[in-house]
């Protein structure tokens, strides 16, 4: 890769917007909901699904429900997006606050 191409690729990578927020994993047959938060919503579903398929997910109840059902029984849904903040500390605090609000609304289990 030429130096010019490399610089252009690096500049394009830095321009990518990363959305943080709160997400839900829902079991369609049982109606159970597990909430979580992530600094990068675009990548978290793949990470969770990979862990669940390989029986390595740390959340016991979600892993158990996954093992007892079928992968097609579960859906991933973004329930709240956080606006990009300049300061990472404020962004993390906002994610934590909104996750608590959603947990209170849904009275669910944190994943």
Coordinates of C-alpha atoms in Angstrom, one line a residue:
X1 CA 0.0 0.0 0.0
X2 CA 1.4 3.4 -0.9
X3 CA 1.9 6.0 1.7
X4 CA -0.8 8.2 0.2
X5 CA -3.3 5.4 0.2
X6 CA -2.4 4.5 3.8
X7 CA -2.9 8.0 5.0
X8 CA -6.3 8.2 3.2
X9 CA -7.4 4.9 4.8
X10 CA -6.3 6.1 8.2
X11 CA -8.2 9.4 7.8
X12 CA -11.3 7.5 6.7
X13 CA -11.1 5.2 9.7
X14 CA -10.9 8.2 12.0
X15 CA -14.1 9.7 10.5
X16 CA -16.2 6.6 11.3
X17 CA -18.9 7.5 13.9
X18 CA -19.2 5.0 16.7
X19 CA -22.6 4.9 18.3
X20 CA -22.9 3.9 22.0
X21 CA -26.1 3.0 23.7
X22 CA -28.4 0.4 25.3
X23 CA -29.6 -2.8 23.6
X24 CA -31.9 -5.7 24.3
X25 CA -31.7 -9.3 23.5
X26 CA -35.2 -10.8 23.4
X27 CA -36.4 -14.4 23.5
X28 CA -39.4 -14.7 21.2
X29 CA -40.9 -17.9 22.7
X30 CA -40.6 -16.8 26.4
X31 CA -40.7 -13.0 26.1
X32 CA -37.6 -12.7 28.4
X33 CA -35.5 -9.6 27.8
X34 CA -31.9 -9.0 28.7
X35 CA -30.5 -5.5 28.6
X36 CA -27.0 -4.4 28.1
X37 CA -24.9 -1.4 27.0
X38 CA -22.0 -1.0 24.7
X39 CA -19.7 1.8 23.6
X40 CA -20.0 0.4 20.0
X41 CA -23.5 -0.8 19.1
X42 CA -22.4 -1.9 15.6
X43 CA -20.2 -4.7 16.9
X44 CA -21.8 -5.9 20.1
X45 CA -24.4 -8.2 18.6
X46 CA -21.7 -10.2 16.8
X47 CA -19.7 -10.5 20.0
X48 CA -22.7 -11.7 22.0
X49 CA -23.9 -14.2 19.3
X50 CA -20.4 -15.6 19.0
X51 CA -20.1 -16.1 22.7
X52 CA -23.5 -17.7 23.0
X53 CA -22.9 -20.1 20.1
X54 CA -19.6 -21.2 21.7
X55 CA -21.2 -21.6 25.2
X56 CA -18.9 -18.9 26.5
X57 CA -21.3 -16.1 27.4
X58 CA -20.8 -14.9 31.0
X59 CA -24.5 -14.2 31.6
X60 CA -25.8 -17.6 32.9
X61 CA -29.5 -17.1 32.3
X62 CA -29.1 -15.8 28.8
X63 CA -26.7 -18.7 28.0
X64 CA -29.1 -21.2 29.5
X65 CA -32.0 -19.8 27.4
X66 CA -29.9 -19.9 24.3
X67 CA -28.8 -23.5 24.9
X68 CA -32.4 -24.6 25.5
X69 CA -33.7 -22.8 22.4
X70 CA -32.7 -22.1 18.9
X71 CA -30.7 -19.1 17.6
X72 CA -33.6 -18.0 15.6
X73 CA -35.6 -17.6 18.8
X74 CA -33.6 -14.5 19.8
X75 CA -33.5 -11.0 18.4
X76 CA -31.1 -8.1 19.1
X77 CA -32.6 -4.6 19.2
X78 CA -31.1 -1.2 19.9
X79 CA -33.4 0.5 22.4
X80 CA -31.5 3.7 23.1
X81 CA -28.6 5.6 21.3
X82 CA -26.3 8.0 23.0
X83 CA -25.3 11.2 21.2
X84 CA -21.6 11.4 20.6
X85 CA -20.0 13.3 23.5
X86 CA -16.6 15.0 23.3
X87 CA -15.7 13.6 26.7
X88 CA -15.5 9.8 27.2
X89 CA -16.3 10.1 30.9
X90 CA -19.7 11.9 30.3
X91 CA -20.5 9.4 27.5
X92 CA -19.9 6.5 29.9
X93 CA -21.9 8.1 32.6
X94 CA -24.8 8.7 30.2
X95 CA -24.8 5.1 29.1
X96 CA -24.9 3.9 32.7
X97 CA -27.8 6.2 33.5
X98 CA -29.9 5.2 30.5
X99 CA -29.2 1.5 31.1
X100 CA -30.5 1.9 34.7
X101 CA -33.6 3.7 33.3
X102 CA -34.4 0.9 30.9
X103 CA -33.8 -1.8 33.5
X104 CA -36.3 0.0 35.7
X105 CA -38.8 0.2 32.9
X106 CA -38.5 -3.4 31.9
X107 CA -37.6 -4.9 35.2
X108 CA -35.3 -7.3 33.4
X109 CA -32.0 -9.0 33.9
X110 CA -28.7 -7.3 33.0
X111 CA -26.5 -9.0 30.6

